[in-house]
Coordinates of C-alpha atoms in Angstrom, one line a residue:
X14 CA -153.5 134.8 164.9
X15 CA -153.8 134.5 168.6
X16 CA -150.6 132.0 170.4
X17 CA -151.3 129.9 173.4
X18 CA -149.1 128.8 175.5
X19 CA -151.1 125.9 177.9
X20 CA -148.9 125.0 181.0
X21 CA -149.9 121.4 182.0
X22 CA -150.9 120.4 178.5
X23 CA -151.0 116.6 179.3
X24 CA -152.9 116.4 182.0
X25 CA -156.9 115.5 181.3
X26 CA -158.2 118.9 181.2
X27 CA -154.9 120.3 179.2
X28 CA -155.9 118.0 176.6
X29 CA -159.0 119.3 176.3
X30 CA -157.8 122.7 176.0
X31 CA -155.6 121.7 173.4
X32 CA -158.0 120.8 171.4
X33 CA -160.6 123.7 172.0
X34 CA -157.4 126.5 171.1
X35 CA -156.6 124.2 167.9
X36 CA -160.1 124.1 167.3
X37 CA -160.2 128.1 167.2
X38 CA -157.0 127.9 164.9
X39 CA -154.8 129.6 167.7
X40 CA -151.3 128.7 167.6
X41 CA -150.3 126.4 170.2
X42 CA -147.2 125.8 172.7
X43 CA -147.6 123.2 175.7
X44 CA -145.5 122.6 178.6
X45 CA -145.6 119.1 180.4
X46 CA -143.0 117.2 181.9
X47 CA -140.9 115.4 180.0
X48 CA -142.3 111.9 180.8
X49 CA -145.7 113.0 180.2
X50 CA -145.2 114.5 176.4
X51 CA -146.1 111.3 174.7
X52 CA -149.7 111.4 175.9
X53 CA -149.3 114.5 173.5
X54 CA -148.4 112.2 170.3
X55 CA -152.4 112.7 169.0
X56 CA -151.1 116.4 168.7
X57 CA -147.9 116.1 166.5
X58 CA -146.9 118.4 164.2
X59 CA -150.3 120.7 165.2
X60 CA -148.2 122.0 168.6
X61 CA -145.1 122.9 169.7
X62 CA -144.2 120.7 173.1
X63 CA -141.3 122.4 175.3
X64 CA -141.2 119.5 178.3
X65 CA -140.5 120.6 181.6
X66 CA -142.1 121.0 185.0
X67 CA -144.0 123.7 185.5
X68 CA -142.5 125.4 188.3
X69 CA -139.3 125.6 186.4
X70 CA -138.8 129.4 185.6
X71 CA -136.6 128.6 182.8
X72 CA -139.1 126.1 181.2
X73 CA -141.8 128.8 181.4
X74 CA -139.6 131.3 180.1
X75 CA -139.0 130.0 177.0
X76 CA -142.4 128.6 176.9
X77 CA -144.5 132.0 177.5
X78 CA -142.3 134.2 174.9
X79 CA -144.5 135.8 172.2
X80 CA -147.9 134.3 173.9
X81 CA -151.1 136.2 173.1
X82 CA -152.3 134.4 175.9
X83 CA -151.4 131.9 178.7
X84 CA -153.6 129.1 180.2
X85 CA -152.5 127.3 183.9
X86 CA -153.5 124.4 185.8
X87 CA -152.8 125.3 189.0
X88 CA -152.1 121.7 190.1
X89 CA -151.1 121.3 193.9
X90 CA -148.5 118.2 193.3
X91 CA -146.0 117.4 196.5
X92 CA -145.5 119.8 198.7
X93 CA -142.3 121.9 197.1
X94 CA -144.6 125.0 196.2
X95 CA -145.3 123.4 192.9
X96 CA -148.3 125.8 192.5
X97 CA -147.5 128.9 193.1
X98 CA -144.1 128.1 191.8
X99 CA -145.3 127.7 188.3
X100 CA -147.7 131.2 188.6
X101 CA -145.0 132.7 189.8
X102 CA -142.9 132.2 186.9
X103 CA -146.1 132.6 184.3
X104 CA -146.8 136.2 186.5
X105 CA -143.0 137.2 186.1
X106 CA -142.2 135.9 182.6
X107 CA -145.7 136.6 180.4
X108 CA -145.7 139.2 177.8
X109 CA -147.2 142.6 179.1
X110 CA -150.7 142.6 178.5
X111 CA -151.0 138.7 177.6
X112 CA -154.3 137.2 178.8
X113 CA -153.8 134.6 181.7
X114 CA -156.2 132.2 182.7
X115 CA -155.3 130.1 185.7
X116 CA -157.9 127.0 186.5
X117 CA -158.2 125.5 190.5
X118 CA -160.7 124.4 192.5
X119 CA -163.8 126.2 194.4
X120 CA -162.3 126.1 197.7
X121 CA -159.9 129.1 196.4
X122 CA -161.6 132.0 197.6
X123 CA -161.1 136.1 196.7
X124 CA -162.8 137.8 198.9
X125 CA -163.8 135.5 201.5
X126 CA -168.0 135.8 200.7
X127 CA -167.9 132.1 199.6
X128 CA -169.9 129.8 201.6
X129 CA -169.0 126.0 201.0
X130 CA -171.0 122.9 202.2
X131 CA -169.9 120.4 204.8
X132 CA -168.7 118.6 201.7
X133 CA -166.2 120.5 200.1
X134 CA -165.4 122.0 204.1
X135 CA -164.1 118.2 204.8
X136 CA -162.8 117.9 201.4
X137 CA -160.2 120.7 202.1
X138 CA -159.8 120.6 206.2
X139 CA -159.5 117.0 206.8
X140 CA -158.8 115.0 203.4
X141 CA -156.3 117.8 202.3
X142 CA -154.4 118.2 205.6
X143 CA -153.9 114.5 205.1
X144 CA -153.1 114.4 201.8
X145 CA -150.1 117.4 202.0
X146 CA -149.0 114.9 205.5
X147 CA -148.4 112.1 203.0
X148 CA -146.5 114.9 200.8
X149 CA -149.2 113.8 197.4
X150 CA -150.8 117.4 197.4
X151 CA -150.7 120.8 199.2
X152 CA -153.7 122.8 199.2
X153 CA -152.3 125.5 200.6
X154 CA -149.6 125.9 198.1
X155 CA -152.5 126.4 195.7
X156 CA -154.0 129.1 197.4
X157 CA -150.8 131.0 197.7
X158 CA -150.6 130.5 193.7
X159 CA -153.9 132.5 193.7
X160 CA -153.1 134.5 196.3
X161 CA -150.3 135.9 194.2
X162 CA -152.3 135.6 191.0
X163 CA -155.1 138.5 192.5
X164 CA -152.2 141.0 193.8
X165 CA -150.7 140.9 190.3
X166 CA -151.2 144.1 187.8
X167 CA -151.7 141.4 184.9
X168 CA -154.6 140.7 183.0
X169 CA -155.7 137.6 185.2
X170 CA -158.9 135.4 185.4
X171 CA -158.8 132.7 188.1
X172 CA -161.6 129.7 186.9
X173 CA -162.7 128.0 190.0
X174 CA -164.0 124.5 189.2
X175 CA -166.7 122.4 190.4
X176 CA -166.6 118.4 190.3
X177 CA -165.7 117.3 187.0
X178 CA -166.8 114.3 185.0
X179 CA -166.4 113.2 181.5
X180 CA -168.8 113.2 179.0
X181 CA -170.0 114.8 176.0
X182 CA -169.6 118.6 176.1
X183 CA -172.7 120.5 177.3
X184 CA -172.0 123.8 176.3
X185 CA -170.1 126.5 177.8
X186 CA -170.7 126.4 181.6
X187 CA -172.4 128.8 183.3
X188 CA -171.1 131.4 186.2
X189 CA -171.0 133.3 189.8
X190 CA -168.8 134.9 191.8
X191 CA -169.6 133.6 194.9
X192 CA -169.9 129.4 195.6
X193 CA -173.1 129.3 197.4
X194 CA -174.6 130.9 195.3
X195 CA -178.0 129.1 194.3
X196 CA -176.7 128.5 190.5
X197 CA -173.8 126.5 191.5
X198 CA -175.8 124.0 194.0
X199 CA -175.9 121.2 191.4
X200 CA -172.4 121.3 191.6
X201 CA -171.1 119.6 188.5
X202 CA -169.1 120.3 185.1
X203 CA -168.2 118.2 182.1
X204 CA -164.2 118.5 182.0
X205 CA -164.1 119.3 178.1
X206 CA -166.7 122.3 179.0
X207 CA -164.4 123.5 181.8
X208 CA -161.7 123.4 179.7
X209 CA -164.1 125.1 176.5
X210 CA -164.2 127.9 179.3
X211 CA -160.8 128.6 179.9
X212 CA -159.9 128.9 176.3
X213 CA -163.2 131.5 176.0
X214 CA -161.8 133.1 178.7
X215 CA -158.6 134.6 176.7
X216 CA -161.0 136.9 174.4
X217 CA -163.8 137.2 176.9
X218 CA -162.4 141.3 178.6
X219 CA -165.7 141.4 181.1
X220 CA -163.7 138.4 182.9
X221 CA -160.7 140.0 183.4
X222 CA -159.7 140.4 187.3
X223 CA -162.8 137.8 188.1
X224 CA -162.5 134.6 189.5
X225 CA -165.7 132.9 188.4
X226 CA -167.0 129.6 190.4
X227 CA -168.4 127.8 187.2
X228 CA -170.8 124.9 186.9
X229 CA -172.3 123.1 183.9
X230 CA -174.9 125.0 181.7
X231 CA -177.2 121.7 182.0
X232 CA -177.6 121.1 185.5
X233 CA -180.6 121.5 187.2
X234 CA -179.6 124.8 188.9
X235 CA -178.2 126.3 186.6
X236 CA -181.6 125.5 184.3
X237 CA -183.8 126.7 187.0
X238 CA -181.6 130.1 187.5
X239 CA -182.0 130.3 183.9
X240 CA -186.1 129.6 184.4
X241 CA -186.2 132.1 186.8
X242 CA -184.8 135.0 184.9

């Protein structure tokens, strides 16, 4: 029986994953901070909760031991290296061979062949920059944490999200390895499906070492790629 340890199990899409590894009868350990585990209560007694922050190496540590597999948000809170912080500690303290699935945002890039829109361009120069001045988030701390993620020897997968909404799930999401790519234009996911990929991820070998840009299987370009072929 495969154990999971999700890091950021409280937030909205760590919920979601929650469900989706209890739902494939994995055995499940969350990390959240401590005033956070409450949103946890629907969960009792189904998981083991170890509160926390994320970045603390101790926390993770303890939490990580024994997993089959590890899944990250890679959330860019304040601006104390929060991000890469917490994969830092997940890349040092992870079983040897343990899947790890770390989720983040589209404007991470691997290899530079992304193209972005004005959109998410702004999104990151201008509403980012302000939001790490008003010390709320730090984009850049986030793509250090992947930075560090790709030069590791561990069995990684990096999901890069689109814009999320809630909703019924769709299906599993659909992906590319480059945003610009004309099946990611519609540029949309349902939450629970990004989370449903994440949790695929951990037994899905042909992603390992990818960082797939995904988007949801029932958009419009990801039905006309799917007319196409």
């Amino acid at each position: 029986m495969m154990k999971v340890c999700i890091v950021g199990a409280s937030g909205k899409l760590g919920i979601y994953m929650v469900q989706h590894a209890l739902d494939r009868g994995y055995v499940v350990v969350g990390v959240c901070r401590e005033r956070s585990v409450e949103k946890l209560d629907a969960f009792k007694g189904r998981i083991t909760v170890i509160p926390g922050a994320t970045n603390d190496r101790e926390v993770i540590k303890r939490a990580v031991a024994g997993c089959d597999g590890v899944l990250v948000v890679l959330a860019p809170m304040g601006v104390h290296h929060y991000a890469s912080g917490t994969a830092q500690a997940v890349l040092d303290y992870a079983d040897p061979g343990a899947r790890l699935v770390f989720s983040c945002g589209w404007h991470i890039t691997r290899d530079g062949q992304d193209v972005y829109s004005w959109k998410i361009k702004v999104l990151v120069n201008i509403v980012g920059r302000l939001a790490r001045l008003a010390r709320v988030v730090d984009l850049d701390d986030q793509v250090e944490a992947t930075r560090r993620v790709f030069a590791s020897d561990t069995r990684w997968t990096v999901v890069r999200g689109s814009d999320l909404e809630e909703g019924e799930s769709q299906g599993l999401p659909v992906w590319s390895r480059h945003v610009g790519d004309p099946i990611l234009e519609s540029n949309m996911t349902r939450r629970v499906d990004f989370a449903l990929f994440m949790v695929v991820a951990l037994e899905n070998d042909e992603l390992v070492h990818e960082a797939p840009a995904i988007v949801g299987c029932k958009t419009s370009s990801a039905l006309a790629y799917a007319a196409g072929t």
